[in-house]
Tab-separated table of C-alpha atoms in Angstrom:
chain	number	residue	atom	x	y	z
A	188	MET	CA	-7.907	19.067	19.890
A	189	GLN	CA	-7.909	15.202	20.352
A	190	GLU	CA	-10.828	14.679	17.928
A	191	THR	CA	-8.807	16.596	15.297
A	192	PHE	CA	-5.797	14.492	15.785
A	193	GLU	CA	-7.888	11.307	15.811
A	194	ARG	CA	-9.343	12.433	12.471
A	195	TYR	CA	-5.813	12.991	10.902
A	196	TRP	CA	-4.144	10.070	12.652
A	197	ASP	CA	-6.997	8.019	11.000
A	198	TYR	CA	-5.332	8.441	7.642
A	199	ALA	CA	-1.966	9.300	8.503
A	200	GLN	CA	-1.407	5.858	10.180
A	201	TYR	CA	-1.218	4.597	6.806
A	202	VAL	CA	1.119	6.971	5.289
A	203	ALA	CA	3.424	6.497	8.359
A	204	THR	CA	3.155	2.740	8.109
A	205	TRP	CA	3.844	2.779	4.294
A	206	THR	CA	6.616	5.162	4.443
A	207	ASN	CA	8.466	3.146	7.222
A	208	ALA	CA	7.946	0.138	5.230
A	209	LEU	CA	10.005	1.757	2.250
A	210	LEU	CA	12.988	2.540	4.634
A	211	GLY	CA	14.234	-1.173	4.567
A	212	ALA	CA	15.021	-3.835	2.031
A	213	PRO	CA	11.637	-4.946	0.505
A	214	PRO	CA	10.445	-8.422	1.294
A	215	GLU	CA	9.897	-11.060	-1.547
A	216	HIS	CA	6.413	-10.530	-1.757
A	217	VAL	CA	7.023	-6.800	-2.671
A	218	LEU	CA	9.950	-7.536	-5.229
A	219	LYS	CA	7.512	-9.900	-7.054
A	220	LEU	CA	4.646	-7.258	-7.114
A	221	LEU	CA	7.029	-4.698	-8.692
A	222	SER	CA	8.469	-7.514	-11.090
A	223	ALA	CA	4.754	-7.892	-12.227
A	224	ALA	CA	3.979	-4.154	-12.508
A	225	SER	CA	6.939	-3.691	-14.876
A	226	GLY	CA	5.129	-5.843	-17.170
A	227	SER	CA	1.536	-5.003	-16.285
A	228	PRO	CA	0.217	-1.672	-16.780
A	229	ARG	CA	-3.014	-2.096	-14.384
A	230	ILE	CA	-0.753	-3.160	-11.365
A	231	ALA	CA	1.915	-0.565	-12.312
A	232	ARG	CA	-1.003	2.001	-12.302
A	233	ARG	CA	-2.553	0.823	-9.015
A	234	PHE	CA	1.032	1.034	-7.214
A	235	ALA	CA	1.304	4.717	-8.766
A	236	ASN	CA	-2.312	5.611	-7.470
A	237	GLY	CA	-1.288	4.217	-3.803
A	238	PHE	CA	0.946	7.236	-3.239
A	239	ASP	CA	-2.395	9.354	-3.597
A	240	ASP	CA	-4.091	7.328	-1.117
A	241	PRO	CA	-1.747	5.207	1.012
A	242	ARG	CA	-4.605	3.305	2.300
A	243	ASP	CA	-5.113	1.322	-0.588
A	244	PHE	CA	-1.622	-0.616	-0.393
A	245	PHE	CA	-2.944	-2.311	3.027
A	246	HIS	CA	-5.391	-4.195	0.765
A	247	TRP	CA	-2.954	-5.790	-1.486
A	248	PHE	CA	0.539	-4.854	-0.966
A	249	MET	CA	1.737	-4.835	2.835
A	250	SER	CA	1.173	-8.699	3.240
A	251	PRO	CA	2.431	-11.536	1.501
A	252	GLU	CA	-0.955	-13.460	1.403
A	253	ALA	CA	-2.724	-10.231	0.160
A	254	ALA	CA	0.033	-9.777	-2.618
A	255	GLU	CA	-0.377	-13.427	-3.688
A	256	SER	CA	-4.114	-12.929	-3.853
A	257	TYR	CA	-3.905	-9.813	-5.849
A	258	LEU	CA	-1.365	-11.242	-8.455
A	259	ALA	CA	-3.590	-14.522	-9.079
A	260	ALA	CA	-6.693	-12.086	-9.540
A	261	VAL	CA	-5.113	-9.708	-11.873
A	262	GLN	CA	-2.757	-12.353	-13.707
A	263	GLY	CA	-5.228	-15.342	-13.408
């Protein structure tokens, strides 16, 4: 049972963190990303696809530094 939970939590921790992050007011870097997504199908697609695998948000969306780096790379 513990092994099953650990396998589950390996994925679900990202879902829980992502969900909790959406419960509060969005930080400035998230507003920048959403604004950029409104004019960029590439960014909008990545945001939408993140709902299929919330782990991806932790590579570009959840921290200000990662968001700036991502925007620089795709808009650059």
